[in-house]
mmCIF file of C-alpha atoms in Angstrom:
data_model
loop_
_atom_site.group_PDB
_atom_site.id
_atom_site.type_symbol
_atom_site.label_atom_id
_atom_site.label_comp_id
_atom_site.label_asym_id
_atom_site.label_seq_id
_atom_site.Cartn_x
_atom_site.Cartn_y
_atom_site.Cartn_z
ATOM 1 C CA MET T 283 125.122 125.039 60.544
ATOM 2 C CA ARG T 284 126.894 128.395 60.573
ATOM 3 C CA ARG T 285 123.642 129.921 60.928
ATOM 4 C CA ALA T 286 122.346 127.391 63.431
ATOM 5 C CA ALA T 287 125.143 127.573 65.550
ATOM 6 C CA PRO T 288 124.302 130.252 68.359
ATOM 7 C CA ALA T 289 121.129 128.512 68.846
ATOM 8 C CA LEU T 290 122.619 125.105 68.914
ATOM 9 C CA GLY T 291 125.547 126.970 71.156
ATOM 10 C CA LEU T 292 122.384 128.157 73.753
ATOM 11 C CA PHE T 293 120.367 124.842 73.608
ATOM 12 C CA ALA T 294 123.489 122.753 74.478
ATOM 13 C CA ALA T 295 124.396 125.539 77.348
ATOM 14 C CA ALA T 296 120.766 125.330 78.542
ATOM 15 C CA ARG T 297 120.796 121.572 78.636
ATOM 16 C CA LEU T 298 123.912 121.299 80.398
ATOM 17 C CA THR T 299 122.839 123.590 83.114
ATOM 18 C CA GLY T 300 119.827 121.617 83.927
ATOM 19 C CA LEU T 301 121.726 118.001 83.805
ATOM 20 C CA LEU T 302 124.712 119.912 86.316
ATOM 21 C CA ALA T 303 121.954 120.747 88.932
ATOM 22 C CA LEU T 304 120.696 117.415 88.411
ATOM 23 C CA TRP T 305 123.821 115.962 88.837
ATOM 24 C CA LEU T 306 124.745 118.200 91.954
ATOM 25 C CA TRP T 307 121.481 117.422 93.432
ATOM 26 C CA ALA T 308 121.501 113.318 93.183
ATOM 27 C CA GLU T 309 125.308 113.367 94.815
ATOM 28 C CA HIS T 310 124.290 115.472 97.728
ATOM 29 C CA ILE T 311 120.686 113.335 98.341
ATOM 30 C CA GLY T 312 123.347 110.316 97.746
ATOM 31 C CA ARG T 313 121.751 108.958 94.324
ATOM 32 C CA SER T 314 123.391 107.633 91.155
ATOM 33 C CA PRO T 315 123.097 110.480 88.434
ATOM 34 C CA ARG T 316 123.706 108.197 85.456
ATOM 35 C CA GLN T 317 121.404 105.487 87.219
ATOM 36 C CA LEU T 318 118.827 108.538 86.765
ATOM 37 C CA LEU T 319 119.551 109.381 83.493
ATOM 38 C CA ALA T 320 119.830 105.992 81.930
ATOM 39 C CA HIS T 321 117.278 103.312 84.032
ATOM 40 C CA THR T 322 114.370 105.428 84.868
ATOM 41 C CA TRP T 323 111.030 104.025 84.584
ATOM 42 C CA ASP T 324 110.495 103.507 80.616
ATOM 43 C CA SER T 325 114.265 103.307 80.080
ATOM 44 C CA THR T 326 114.523 100.411 81.233
ATOM 45 C CA TRP T 327 112.051 98.749 79.361
ATOM 46 C CA TYR T 328 113.610 100.023 76.048
ATOM 47 C CA THR T 329 116.865 98.528 77.284
ATOM 48 C CA ARG T 330 115.258 95.175 77.876
ATOM 49 C CA ILE T 331 114.009 95.248 74.531
ATOM 50 C CA ALA T 332 117.059 96.211 72.844
ATOM 51 C CA ALA T 333 118.916 92.895 74.696
ATOM 52 C CA GLN T 334 116.386 90.478 74.670
ATOM 53 C CA GLY T 335 113.957 91.140 71.999
ATOM 54 C CA TYR T 336 110.097 91.546 72.639
ATOM 55 C CA GLY T 337 108.259 89.385 75.197
ATOM 56 C CA HIS T 338 108.739 90.246 78.328
ATOM 57 C CA THR T 339 105.173 90.493 80.530
ATOM 58 C CA LEU T 340 104.282 92.249 84.069
ATOM 59 C CA HIS T 341 101.002 90.746 85.754
ATOM 60 C CA PHE T 342 100.029 92.736 88.637
ATOM 61 C CA THR T 343 97.077 91.714 91.524
ATOM 62 C CA ASP T 344 94.952 94.770 90.302
ATOM 63 C CA GLY T 345 94.313 92.675 86.961
ATOM 64 C CA ALA T 346 97.135 95.188 85.047
ATOM 65 C CA VAL T 347 99.136 93.765 82.591
ATOM 66 C CA HIS T 348 102.073 95.411 81.300
ATOM 67 C CA SER T 349 103.647 93.898 77.765
ATOM 68 C CA ASP T 350 106.968 95.428 76.302
ATOM 69 C CA LEU T 351 104.593 95.468 73.246
ATOM 70 C CA ALA T 352 103.244 98.682 74.111
ATOM 71 C CA PHE T 353 106.445 100.308 73.061
ATOM 72 C CA PHE T 354 107.473 100.901 69.665
ATOM 73 C CA PRO T 355 110.745 99.466 68.371
ATOM 74 C CA LEU T 356 112.629 102.199 66.418
ATOM 75 C CA TYR T 357 114.635 103.287 69.901
ATOM 76 C CA PRO T 358 115.375 100.011 70.685
ATOM 77 C CA GLY T 359 116.473 99.541 67.770
ATOM 78 C CA LEU T 360 119.116 101.952 67.848
ATOM 79 C CA VAL T 361 120.155 100.935 70.946
ATOM 80 C CA ARG T 362 121.107 97.668 70.021
ATOM 81 C CA ALA T 363 122.603 98.334 66.592
ATOM 82 C CA VAL T 364 124.738 100.903 68.689
ATOM 83 C CA THR T 365 125.698 98.201 71.478
ATOM 84 C CA THR T 366 126.254 95.751 68.523
ATOM 85 C CA VAL T 367 129.194 98.098 67.609
ATOM 86 C CA LEU T 368 130.469 99.925 70.483
ATOM 87 C CA PRO T 369 131.704 98.178 73.260
ATOM 88 C CA ILE T 370 129.354 99.821 75.771
ATOM 89 C CA GLY T 371 125.974 99.146 77.447
ATOM 90 C CA GLY T 372 122.247 99.631 76.659
ATOM 91 C CA GLY T 373 122.148 102.194 78.860
ATOM 92 C CA THR T 374 125.315 104.146 77.701
ATOM 93 C CA ALA T 375 124.120 103.564 74.168
ATOM 94 C CA ALA T 376 120.663 104.506 74.735
ATOM 95 C CA LEU T 377 121.950 107.989 76.597
ATOM 96 C CA LEU T 378 124.140 108.993 73.727
ATOM 97 C CA ILE T 379 121.171 108.519 70.730
ATOM 98 C CA SER T 380 118.887 110.529 72.911
ATOM 99 C CA TRP T 381 121.674 113.057 73.484
ATOM 100 C CA ALA T 382 122.496 112.919 69.824
ATOM 101 C CA ALA T 383 118.476 113.016 68.782
ATOM 102 C CA ALA T 384 118.120 115.887 71.422
ATOM 103 C CA ALA T 385 120.649 117.757 69.304
ATOM 104 C CA ALA T 386 119.303 116.747 66.087
ATOM 105 C CA ALA T 387 115.949 118.056 67.084
ATOM 106 C CA ALA T 388 117.150 121.628 68.037
ATOM 107 C CA PHE T 389 118.488 122.164 64.436
ATOM 108 C CA ALA T 390 115.165 120.697 62.606
ATOM 109 C CA VAL T 391 113.210 123.258 65.040
ATOM 110 C CA TYR T 392 116.133 125.998 63.810
ATOM 111 C CA LEU T 393 115.421 125.166 60.546
ATOM 112 C CA LEU T 394 111.555 125.431 60.768
ATOM 113 C CA GLY T 395 112.016 128.699 62.934
ATOM 114 C CA GLU T 396 114.239 130.326 60.655
ATOM 115 C CA ARG T 397 111.963 129.750 57.314
ATOM 116 C CA LEU T 398 109.104 130.827 59.058
ATOM 117 C CA HIS T 399 110.208 134.162 61.570
ATOM 118 C CA GLY T 400 114.233 134.357 60.386
ATOM 119 C CA ARG T 401 117.343 134.179 62.388
ATOM 120 C CA ARG T 402 116.203 135.718 65.444
ATOM 121 C CA THR T 403 113.089 134.146 66.253
ATOM 122 C CA ALA T 404 114.408 130.690 65.320
ATOM 123 C CA THR T 405 117.342 131.344 67.662
ATOM 124 C CA VAL T 406 115.154 132.017 70.790
ATOM 125 C CA LEU T 407 112.184 129.284 69.548
ATOM 126 C CA VAL T 408 115.440 126.455 70.108
ATOM 127 C CA LEU T 409 116.492 128.057 73.437
ATOM 128 C CA LEU T 410 112.756 128.020 74.680
ATOM 129 C CA TRP T 411 112.616 124.178 73.566
ATOM 130 C CA GLY T 412 115.417 123.476 75.687
ATOM 131 C CA LEU T 413 114.183 125.022 79.109
ATOM 132 C CA LEU T 414 110.931 123.997 79.105
ATOM 133 C CA PRO T 415 110.002 122.953 82.639
ATOM 134 C CA HIS T 416 110.045 119.292 81.466
ATOM 135 C CA ALA T 417 113.019 119.573 78.962
ATOM 136 C CA VAL T 418 114.997 117.077 81.386
ATOM 137 C CA VAL T 419 113.072 114.496 79.174
ATOM 138 C CA SER T 420 115.426 115.352 75.908
ATOM 139 C CA SER T 421 118.098 114.400 78.302
ATOM 140 C CA ILE T 422 117.406 110.832 79.765
ATOM 141 C CA ALA T 423 117.070 107.866 77.758
ATOM 142 C CA TYR T 424 113.463 108.518 76.506
ATOM 143 C CA THR T 425 112.160 108.436 72.875
ATOM 144 C CA GLU T 426 110.496 111.818 72.525
ATOM 145 C CA PRO T 427 113.851 113.277 71.471
ATOM 146 C CA LEU T 428 114.073 110.790 68.885
ATOM 147 C CA LEU T 429 110.418 111.717 68.004
ATOM 148 C CA THR T 430 111.052 114.998 67.790
ATOM 149 C CA ALA T 431 113.801 115.313 65.493
ATOM 150 C CA LEU T 432 112.288 113.528 63.066
ATOM 151 C CA ALA T 433 108.998 114.904 63.299
ATOM 152 C CA GLY T 434 111.239 118.145 62.866
ATOM 153 C CA PHE T 435 112.640 117.491 59.576
ATOM 154 C CA ALA T 436 109.575 115.769 58.418
ATOM 155 C CA LEU T 437 107.844 119.020 58.811
ATOM 156 C CA TYR T 438 110.894 121.058 57.102
ATOM 157 C CA ALA T 439 110.762 118.561 53.715
ATOM 158 C CA VAL T 440 106.935 119.612 54.159
ATOM 159 C CA LEU T 441 107.457 123.198 53.695
ATOM 160 C CA THR T 442 110.462 122.814 51.235
ATOM 161 C CA ARG T 443 108.202 120.318 49.301
ATOM 162 C CA ARG T 444 110.545 117.568 49.415
ATOM 163 C CA TRP T 445 107.516 115.121 49.635
ATOM 164 C CA LEU T 446 109.546 111.702 49.494
ATOM 165 C CA TRP T 447 111.753 112.997 52.875
ATOM 166 C CA ALA T 448 108.712 114.074 54.331
ATOM 167 C CA GLY T 449 106.844 110.461 53.897
ATOM 168 C CA SER T 450 109.888 108.753 55.040
ATOM 169 C CA LEU T 451 110.656 110.735 57.879
ATOM 170 C CA ALA T 452 107.006 110.577 59.026
ATOM 171 C CA ALA T 453 107.092 106.887 58.641
ATOM 172 C CA LEU T 454 110.563 106.558 61.133
ATOM 173 C CA ALA T 455 108.493 108.831 63.669
ATOM 174 C CA GLY T 456 105.360 106.667 63.223
ATOM 175 C CA LEU T 457 108.293 103.779 64.562
ATOM 176 C CA ALA T 458 109.428 106.067 67.286
ATOM 177 C CA ARG T 459 106.127 106.625 69.495
ATOM 178 C CA PRO T 460 102.556 105.873 69.278
ATOM 179 C CA ASN T 461 102.121 109.688 69.203
ATOM 180 C CA GLY T 462 104.380 109.963 65.664
ATOM 181 C CA VAL T 463 100.788 109.077 64.361
ATOM 182 C CA ALA T 464 100.742 112.766 64.458
ATOM 183 C CA ILE T 465 102.979 113.429 61.387
ATOM 184 C CA ALA T 466 102.269 111.223 59.546
ATOM 185 C CA ALA T 467 98.323 112.862 59.749
ATOM 186 C CA ALA T 468 100.320 116.025 58.967
ATOM 187 C CA VAL T 469 101.866 114.916 55.645
ATOM 188 C CA VAL T 470 98.589 113.323 55.036
ATOM 189 C CA VAL T 471 96.680 116.734 54.913
ATOM 190 C CA ALA T 472 99.693 118.323 53.016
ATOM 191 C CA VAL T 473 99.811 116.217 50.377
ATOM 192 C CA ALA T 474 95.869 116.371 50.364
ATOM 193 C CA TYR T 475 96.083 120.404 50.359
ATOM 194 C CA GLU T 476 98.980 120.593 47.939
ATOM 195 C CA LEU T 477 96.951 118.032 45.257
ATOM 196 C CA TRP T 478 93.810 120.344 45.841
ATOM 197 C CA ARG T 479 96.133 123.386 45.502
ATOM 198 C CA ARG T 480 97.835 122.268 42.153
ATOM 199 C CA ARG T 481 93.920 121.037 41.239
ATOM 200 C CA ALA T 482 92.985 124.829 41.522
ATOM 201 C CA HIS T 483 95.734 126.167 39.526
ATOM 202 C CA ALA T 484 96.421 123.560 36.988
ATOM 203 C CA PRO T 485 94.451 126.656 34.055
ATOM 204 C CA ARG T 486 96.855 128.478 35.163
ATOM 205 C CA ARG T 487 100.486 127.291 35.360
ATOM 206 C CA PRO T 488 101.398 122.876 35.755
ATOM 207 C CA PRO T 489 102.472 121.460 38.425
ATOM 208 C CA ARG T 490 106.266 121.563 38.998
ATOM 209 C CA ARG T 491 107.006 117.787 40.040
ATOM 210 C CA ALA T 492 105.451 114.796 39.221
ATOM 211 C CA PRO T 493 102.679 113.844 41.354
ATOM 212 C CA TRP T 494 103.741 110.196 42.269
ATOM 213 C CA ARG T 495 105.642 111.738 44.799
ATOM 214 C CA LEU T 496 102.699 113.462 46.559
ATOM 215 C CA TRP T 497 101.194 109.735 45.995
ATOM 216 C CA ALA T 498 103.969 108.349 47.508
ATOM 217 C CA ALA T 499 104.309 110.211 50.394
ATOM 218 C CA ALA T 500 100.832 110.453 51.961
ATOM 219 C CA VAL T 501 101.225 106.611 51.665
ATOM 220 C CA VAL T 502 104.403 105.860 52.942
ATOM 221 C CA ALA T 503 103.617 108.320 55.662
ATOM 222 C CA PRO T 504 101.435 106.578 57.898
ATOM 223 C CA LEU T 505 103.268 102.956 57.238
ATOM 224 C CA GLY T 506 105.552 102.743 60.059
ATOM 225 C CA TRP T 507 102.991 103.363 62.745
ATOM 226 C CA GLY T 508 100.114 101.252 61.606
ATOM 227 C CA GLY T 509 102.932 98.765 60.299
ATOM 228 C CA TYR T 510 103.408 98.383 64.223
ATOM 229 C CA LEU T 511 100.304 98.100 65.532
ATOM 230 C CA LEU T 512 99.176 95.725 62.787
ATOM 231 C CA TRP T 513 102.432 93.463 63.788
ATOM 232 C CA VAL T 514 101.427 93.575 67.410
ATOM 233 C CA GLY T 515 97.988 93.065 66.459
ATOM 234 C CA VAL T 516 98.671 89.742 64.686
ATOM 235 C CA ARG T 517 101.292 88.766 67.391
ATOM 236 C CA VAL T 518 98.567 88.963 70.271
ATOM 237 C CA GLY T 519 95.700 87.045 67.783
ATOM 238 C CA ASP T 520 93.469 90.196 67.296
ATOM 239 C CA PRO T 521 95.228 91.788 63.991
ATOM 240 C CA LEU T 522 93.154 95.127 64.304
ATOM 241 C CA ALA T 523 92.756 96.064 67.987
ATOM 242 C CA GLY T 524 95.646 93.632 69.354
ATOM 243 C CA TYR T 525 97.724 96.641 70.084
ATOM 244 C CA PHE T 526 95.096 98.618 71.921
ATOM 245 C CA ALA T 527 94.237 95.553 73.923
ATOM 246 C CA VAL T 528 97.954 95.904 74.839
ATOM 247 C CA GLN T 529 97.631 99.453 75.780
ATOM 248 C CA ASN T 530 94.337 98.472 77.944
ATOM 249 C CA GLY T 531 97.026 96.388 80.126
ATOM 250 C CA TRP T 532 98.523 99.117 80.675
ATOM 251 C CA ARG T 533 95.287 101.262 81.626
ATOM 252 C CA SER T 534 96.359 103.672 78.885
ATOM 253 C CA ARG T 535 93.046 104.367 76.412
ATOM 254 C CA PHE T 536 91.489 107.174 74.696
ATOM 255 C CA ASP T 537 88.387 108.286 76.745
ATOM 256 C CA PHE T 538 87.867 112.374 74.986
ATOM 257 C CA GLY T 539 89.606 113.822 78.252
ATOM 258 C CA ALA T 540 87.231 112.345 80.722
ATOM 259 C CA ASP T 541 90.289 110.706 83.195
ATOM 260 C CA ALA T 542 91.925 113.968 82.482
ATOM 261 C CA LEU T 543 89.069 115.996 83.973
ATOM 262 C CA SER T 544 88.826 113.717 87.046
ATOM 263 C CA ASN T 545 92.505 114.259 88.071
ATOM 264 C CA VAL T 546 92.153 117.965 87.244
ATOM 265 C CA ARG T 547 88.986 118.089 89.780
ATOM 266 C CA ASP T 548 90.782 116.236 92.583
ATOM 267 C CA ILE T 549 93.884 118.026 92.113
ATOM 268 C CA VAL T 550 92.025 121.483 92.489
ATOM 269 C CA LEU T 551 90.181 119.978 95.729
ATOM 270 C CA ARG T 552 92.704 117.774 97.184
ATOM 271 C CA PRO T 553 96.282 118.159 97.848
ATOM 272 C CA ALA T 554 98.494 116.881 95.268
ATOM 273 C CA GLU T 555 102.250 116.160 94.623
ATOM 274 C CA LEU T 556 103.690 118.690 92.442
ATOM 275 C CA ALA T 557 104.175 116.643 89.441
ATOM 276 C CA SER T 558 100.553 116.654 89.926
ATOM 277 C CA THR T 559 100.022 120.108 89.694
ATOM 278 C CA GLY T 560 102.674 121.245 87.477
ATOM 279 C CA THR T 561 100.860 118.778 84.870
ATOM 280 C CA VAL T 562 97.752 120.428 85.443
ATOM 281 C CA LEU T 563 99.515 124.209 84.758
ATOM 282 C CA ILE T 564 101.528 122.846 81.981
ATOM 283 C CA VAL T 565 98.825 121.003 79.667
ATOM 284 C CA CYS T 566 96.933 124.021 80.120
ATOM 285 C CA ALA T 567 99.693 126.137 78.920
ATOM 286 C CA ALA T 568 99.647 124.805 75.573
ATOM 287 C CA VAL T 569 96.014 124.576 74.942
ATOM 288 C CA LEU T 570 96.268 128.509 75.525
ATOM 289 C CA LEU T 571 99.461 128.613 73.207
ATOM 290 C CA PHE T 572 97.850 126.593 70.619
ATOM 291 C CA ALA T 573 94.777 128.963 70.619
ATOM 292 C CA LEU T 574 97.239 131.536 69.906
ATOM 293 C CA LEU T 575 99.146 129.683 67.367
ATOM 294 C CA VAL T 576 95.208 129.131 65.523
ATOM 295 C CA LEU T 577 94.685 132.385 66.168
ATOM 296 C CA ASP T 578 98.024 135.041 65.746
ATOM 297 C CA ARG T 579 97.278 136.270 62.248
ATOM 298 C CA GLU T 580 100.947 137.564 62.817
ATOM 299 C CA THR T 581 102.795 133.945 63.407
ATOM 300 C CA ARG T 582 100.451 132.259 60.586
ATOM 301 C CA PRO T 583 101.630 128.983 60.536
ATOM 302 C CA PRO T 584 101.272 126.603 57.966
ATOM 303 C CA LEU T 585 98.371 124.109 58.138
ATOM 304 C CA PRO T 586 101.068 121.019 58.550
ATOM 305 C CA LEU T 587 102.331 122.419 61.624
ATOM 306 C CA LEU T 588 99.016 123.126 62.664
ATOM 307 C CA VAL T 589 97.329 119.903 62.513
ATOM 308 C CA TYR T 590 101.312 117.903 63.952
ATOM 309 C CA VAL T 591 100.303 120.252 67.125
ATOM 310 C CA GLY T 592 96.546 119.517 67.047
ATOM 311 C CA VAL T 593 97.132 115.652 66.872
ATOM 312 C CA LEU T 594 99.556 115.697 70.020
ATOM 313 C CA LEU T 595 97.548 117.900 71.732
ATOM 314 C CA LEU T 596 93.799 115.612 71.264
ATOM 315 C CA ILE T 597 96.405 112.534 72.108
ATOM 316 C CA THR T 598 97.345 114.363 75.281
ATOM 317 C CA VAL T 599 94.094 115.744 76.598
ATOM 318 C CA GLY T 600 91.748 113.259 75.499
ATOM 319 C CA GLY T 601 94.216 110.217 76.484
ATOM 320 C CA GLY T 602 93.348 108.657 79.517
ATOM 321 C CA GLY T 603 94.928 106.076 82.374
ATOM 322 C CA SER T 604 97.094 105.604 84.980
ATOM 323 C CA PHE T 605 99.858 107.495 83.861
ATOM 324 C CA PHE T 606 98.816 111.323 84.481
ATOM 325 C CA GLU T 607 101.684 112.909 85.120
ATOM 326 C CA SER T 608 103.421 111.722 81.630
ATOM 327 C CA LYS T 609 100.991 114.178 79.809
ATOM 328 C CA PRO T 610 103.918 117.138 79.862
ATOM 329 C CA ARG T 611 106.472 114.657 78.235
ATOM 330 C CA PHE T 612 103.734 113.692 75.516
ATOM 331 C CA LEU T 613 104.075 117.448 74.399
ATOM 332 C CA LEU T 614 107.716 117.906 74.082
ATOM 333 C CA PRO T 615 107.903 117.179 70.865
ATOM 334 C CA ALA T 616 105.043 119.998 70.013
ATOM 335 C CA PHE T 617 107.773 123.060 69.743
ATOM 336 C CA PRO T 618 105.395 124.782 67.465
ATOM 337 C CA LEU T 619 103.557 125.765 69.908
ATOM 338 C CA LEU T 620 106.458 127.875 71.374
ATOM 339 C CA LEU T 621 106.163 130.042 68.228
ATOM 340 C CA PRO T 622 103.912 132.943 69.083
ATOM 341 C CA LEU T 623 105.795 133.023 72.583
ATOM 342 C CA ALA T 624 109.234 132.758 70.342
ATOM 343 C CA CYS T 625 107.661 135.658 68.199
ATOM 344 C CA ALA T 626 106.808 138.121 71.202
ATOM 345 C CA LEU T 627 110.079 137.787 73.362
ATOM 346 C CA THR T 628 112.006 138.462 69.625
ATOM 347 C CA LYS T 629 110.004 141.723 69.507
ATOM 348 C CA ALA T 630 110.557 142.469 73.311
ATOM 349 C CA ARG T 631 113.348 144.779 75.260
ATOM 350 C CA PRO T 632 116.506 143.138 75.789
ATOM 351 C CA ARG T 633 115.976 143.271 79.244
ATOM 352 C CA ALA T 634 112.470 142.303 79.777
ATOM 353 C CA ALA T 635 113.615 139.195 77.171
ATOM 354 C CA ILE T 636 116.933 138.527 79.466
ATOM 355 C CA VAL T 637 114.398 138.370 82.680
ATOM 356 C CA VAL T 638 111.835 135.916 81.066
ATOM 357 C CA ILE T 639 114.662 133.372 80.071
ATOM 358 C CA ALA T 640 116.143 133.805 83.067
ATOM 359 C CA ALA T 641 113.205 132.745 85.136
ATOM 360 C CA LEU T 642 112.696 129.995 82.596
ATOM 361 C CA ALA T 643 116.159 128.431 83.107
ATOM 362 C CA GLY T 644 115.711 128.610 86.688
ATOM 363 C CA LEU T 645 112.429 126.952 86.411
ATOM 364 C CA SER T 646 113.750 123.952 84.294
ATOM 365 C CA CYS T 647 116.465 123.141 86.481
ATOM 366 C CA CYS T 648 114.446 123.389 89.682
ATOM 367 C CA TYR T 649 111.887 121.290 88.362
ATOM 368 C CA GLY T 650 113.552 118.775 85.990
ATOM 369 C CA THR T 651 115.557 117.799 88.796
ATOM 370 C CA TYR T 652 112.631 117.422 91.318
ATOM 371 C CA LEU T 653 111.115 115.514 88.304
ATOM 372 C CA LEU T 654 113.988 112.921 88.475
ATOM 373 C CA THR T 655 115.205 113.096 92.069
ATOM 374 C CA LEU T 656 112.034 113.195 94.167
ATOM 375 C CA ALA T 657 108.595 112.862 92.294
ATOM 376 C CA PRO T 658 107.227 109.374 93.326
ATOM 377 C CA MET T 659 105.237 108.852 90.438
ATOM 378 C CA PRO T 660 106.424 107.841 86.688
ATOM 379 C CA LEU T 661 107.904 110.419 84.785
#
């Protein structure tokens, strides 16, 4: 914690600056800052689930059916627990959980960055994650900070070969969000690689730990995600495809990027909202950073990190539906994408690094404020 203190301080400063900008602008235009932070779009679904349980459905004239079964249970469960213990409302509890999860996520990001590239790069990595254009998501009552924290610590457990921790944290991450399956995939691939490595090296040296821990991690890791999908399926009468039918009611599906390409074409050919253009730029930047992460010999990320980021990117790019502008926040947990940029800034001249970070800070404050106060589409 002492080593991580500067990084956590910079992260807190970045997010508090963004919140201050949001607060001032919201007051200027007559909006409630607390309402924007605690009751924006999906936040109302989570607090409703926490207060009343599952069972709320909205029907629309165009045939869309929005069921709260689309939302995974860990976050509303934590909100329910906090409101049971403390005399506060659901929105306040949701914010406290998100802020605590964001701080824990920053610490996990630091631990991974320090283990891979040292203390300086880890500090820059945490700061970059806090200054993403869409980093405002880590400050509102959404589930991305919670997933990032669980996934970050699970990846750290994999790299330090704490297999039972890795599997357990991955199972919890699978209960947080649909794309939590990415960390389960990373753990399973890491276990498979470790088993192969031990078998290949068995004649030369015995394994250091009992193989049952590896098998247990691989079995436990997907239980959270798979268990919730099965529960929803049983509830709606189709154990295997029920959850995907619920998502289809939200106009959310996996179409291998066809809908994303159609949106990009429309944005290029016609005038578009800033959030739509920003979505295209952020997703394209993520794809470019992933290519750099794979090809950069100096960064050399471990295989579990590549699998984790690759699955997140595949789900984001390949997913289609009505909420194209939500894609950047789906990538908020993909912090390993920032490793090449963090390494480059660590080696850059101090003046150049300061200019880049200052520009990112200004962009993050302005764009985050726009997303919550002016953007007409769901975040």
